[in-house]
XYZ file of C-alpha atoms in Angstrom:
231
model
C -9.057 -11.262 2.951
C -6.828 -13.458 5.107
C -6.828 -17.223 5.374
C -5.284 -19.624 7.835
C -5.223 -23.401 8.196
C -7.650 -25.075 10.583
C -5.136 -27.499 12.108
C -2.950 -25.133 14.124
C -3.572 -25.291 17.870
C -0.880 -23.001 19.330
C -0.305 -19.318 18.723
C 3.286 -18.474 17.699
C 5.706 -17.448 20.445
C 7.751 -15.395 17.970
C 6.715 -13.679 14.740
C 9.658 -13.050 12.416
C 9.340 -10.317 9.784
C 11.363 -10.171 6.589
C 12.773 -6.696 5.896
C 13.133 -5.504 2.281
C 9.908 -5.401 0.263
C 8.064 -6.884 3.240
C 8.279 -4.223 5.962
C 10.141 -1.668 3.803
C 9.292 -1.324 0.076
C 12.192 -0.809 -2.313
C 10.142 1.178 -4.847
C 10.942 4.616 -3.323
C 14.589 4.102 -4.309
C 13.521 4.869 -7.871
C 14.151 8.610 -7.500
C 17.743 7.934 -6.466
C 18.212 5.931 -9.657
C 16.718 8.803 -11.650
C 19.041 11.317 -9.974
C 21.974 9.071 -10.864
C 20.862 9.078 -14.512
C 20.128 5.338 -14.418
C 17.094 4.363 -16.555
C 14.052 3.277 -14.559
C 14.062 -0.173 -16.177
C 17.473 -0.841 -14.639
C 16.108 -0.559 -11.104
C 14.063 -3.697 -11.667
C 17.083 -5.366 -13.209
C 19.159 -4.359 -10.193
C 16.626 -5.847 -7.760
C 16.588 -9.097 -9.767
C 20.388 -9.109 -9.909
C 20.573 -8.535 -6.158
C 18.255 -11.486 -5.499
C 20.194 -13.688 -7.903
C 23.494 -13.018 -6.175
C 22.034 -13.468 -2.693
C 20.534 -16.816 -3.722
C 23.872 -17.920 -5.160
C 25.659 -16.961 -1.945
C 22.992 -18.801 0.049
C 23.876 -21.903 -1.944
C 27.664 -21.699 -2.194
C 28.595 -19.449 0.740
C 31.278 -16.800 0.591
C 32.703 -13.937 2.602
C 30.535 -11.174 1.132
C 28.561 -8.554 3.032
C 25.170 -7.102 2.157
C 26.939 -3.920 1.059
C 29.205 -5.943 -1.250
C 26.198 -7.517 -2.940
C 24.278 -4.240 -3.299
C 27.243 -2.371 -4.752
C 28.320 -5.273 -6.943
C 24.877 -5.590 -8.503
C 24.757 -1.829 -9.154
C 28.095 -1.975 -10.958
C 27.038 -5.008 -12.967
C 23.756 -3.577 -14.260
C 25.440 -0.285 -15.246
C 28.447 -1.901 -16.906
C 30.649 -0.519 -14.105
C 29.841 3.008 -15.319
C 28.059 4.203 -12.179
C 29.682 7.180 -10.470
C 30.938 6.538 -6.926
C 28.694 9.291 -5.551
C 25.597 7.810 -7.228
C 26.470 4.368 -5.928
C 26.821 5.759 -2.414
C 23.491 7.594 -2.689
C 21.621 4.445 -3.688
C 23.239 2.313 -1.017
C 22.643 4.965 1.645
C 19.032 5.186 0.474
C 18.452 1.638 1.648
C 18.773 2.899 5.232
C 16.128 5.597 4.756
C 13.247 3.626 3.243
C 9.797 4.203 4.720
C 7.834 1.262 6.137
C 4.583 0.082 4.631
C 1.605 2.044 5.902
C 0.253 -0.921 7.899
C 3.615 -2.056 9.301
C 3.210 -0.369 12.689
C -0.319 -1.742 13.081
C 0.869 -5.256 12.245
C 3.730 -5.060 14.736
C 1.485 -3.588 17.412
C -0.975 -6.443 16.919
C 1.844 -8.937 17.513
C 2.987 -7.181 20.686
C -0.533 -6.912 22.071
C -1.180 -10.586 21.406
C 1.945 -11.612 23.347
C 4.522 -12.993 20.866
C 7.881 -11.332 20.239
C 8.293 -9.535 16.921
C 11.718 -10.002 15.336
C 13.283 -8.767 12.072
C 15.286 -11.239 10.004
C 16.261 -10.189 6.507
C 19.255 -10.398 4.218
C 20.147 -6.817 5.119
C 23.073 -6.181 7.434
C 22.402 -5.278 11.086
C 23.331 -1.611 10.603
C 20.882 -1.148 7.727
C 18.099 -2.948 9.562
C 18.698 -0.933 12.740
C 18.695 2.328 10.784
C 15.418 1.444 9.069
C 13.726 0.386 12.288
C 14.936 3.409 14.274
C 14.080 5.912 11.543
C 10.573 4.485 11.261
C 10.051 4.699 15.025
C 9.527 0.933 15.269
C 12.365 0.199 17.700
C 9.938 -0.409 20.564
C 7.991 -2.952 18.532
C 10.634 -4.937 16.697
C 13.797 -6.765 17.748
C 16.616 -7.492 15.312
C 18.048 -10.935 14.818
C 20.797 -11.838 12.414
C 24.465 -11.618 11.624
C 25.735 -9.463 8.804
C 29.361 -10.527 9.186
C 31.527 -12.199 6.547
C 30.487 -15.689 7.642
C 26.787 -14.944 7.551
C 24.252 -17.367 6.121
C 21.835 -15.902 3.603
C 18.158 -16.699 3.328
C 16.730 -18.931 1.934
C 19.532 -21.335 2.934
C 18.129 -23.686 5.608
C 20.849 -22.742 8.098
C 19.632 -19.125 8.109
C 16.339 -20.247 9.628
C 17.838 -23.026 11.744
C 20.398 -20.607 13.176
C 17.635 -18.152 13.992
C 15.693 -20.960 15.684
C 18.665 -21.697 17.925
C 19.157 -18.016 18.740
C 15.498 -17.577 19.623
C 15.458 -20.675 21.833
C 11.951 -21.560 20.673
C 10.688 -24.723 18.993
C 10.432 -24.259 15.197
C 6.693 -24.839 15.226
C 6.245 -21.857 17.568
C 8.016 -19.471 15.171
C 5.980 -17.772 12.448
C 7.336 -15.910 9.433
C 5.711 -12.895 7.794
C 7.112 -12.245 4.332
C 6.146 -10.968 0.895
C 8.422 -13.492 -0.853
C 7.424 -16.984 -1.908
C 11.039 -18.153 -1.730
C 11.199 -17.014 1.923
C 8.090 -19.068 2.724
C 9.740 -22.097 1.124
C 12.929 -21.687 3.156
C 11.145 -21.181 6.460
C 8.794 -24.107 5.873
C 11.772 -26.414 5.360
C 12.996 -25.360 8.813
C 9.646 -26.236 10.386
C 8.384 -22.669 10.850
C 4.784 -21.571 10.464
C 4.602 -19.374 7.369
C 2.591 -16.260 6.570
C 2.680 -14.673 3.126
C 1.507 -11.140 2.333
C 0.295 -10.711 -1.249
C 1.187 -7.019 -1.517
C 4.340 -7.627 -3.586
C 3.867 -10.733 -5.720
C 0.079 -10.721 -5.984
C -0.167 -14.446 -6.577
C 1.783 -17.010 -4.583
C 4.433 -18.765 -6.748
C 3.049 -22.127 -7.859
C 6.445 -23.826 -7.578
C 6.408 -23.626 -3.762
C 4.188 -25.287 -1.202
C 1.371 -23.057 0.014
C 1.958 -20.901 3.109
C 0.118 -21.594 6.354
C -1.494 -18.149 6.329
C -2.047 -15.478 3.715
C -3.260 -11.900 3.670
C -3.534 -8.969 1.317
C -1.104 -6.974 3.451
C 0.986 -7.320 6.608
C -1.884 -6.625 8.992
C -4.116 -9.260 7.418
C -1.293 -11.795 7.390
C -0.510 -11.211 11.071
C -4.207 -11.491 11.933
C -4.371 -14.864 10.182
C -1.290 -16.128 12.004
C -2.603 -14.989 15.378
C -6.123 -16.323 14.843
C -5.344 -19.515 16.719
C -5.759 -20.222 20.425
C -2.822 -19.803 22.773
C -0.841 -22.843 23.939
């Protein structure tokens, strides 16, 4: 069941979707870990390690790419014992993830309602483009973001503020759809409308301010965000 606040009077002009574990679940990477002989428990540790390093880079900056962070976290959790071929297979697997079953319906609902749908994750542009193209979503979803060495990582405020400038839309007319509480917190600080899908975390983290809209999945979250009159 979706919920949305009663005070919003203008439908978003842009709906921004997070990428990993929002549009594209990471769980299917598990078989690549198994093929590499890496215990299943270490996949969860890798995902946590990846988030930790991204958050640190969001705070302190640094000339690291998404690939650097993915490969570095794999080496760290395996004690630098991972074979180069296994490391390549896991990294390459990030470009072949399948979208959530309701992703296309959620994106179609955005397009039919009028707003632009844009992807903004911590993935690099090549990975995001590969995911979107492979899933057949290229006609529904634009990509926004810079994966270069001087990139700004979410949830640093400048990641959202930079996106606001690139979109050329007032912050209050930009809505985020994400499965991460920390992403909601970052976007809210930038003045965005926030939508949180419960499919990953189940319960919204108590440490952050509540999102503007919630849903059990992406489609419900989009419906809640769009359930306001146009400007």
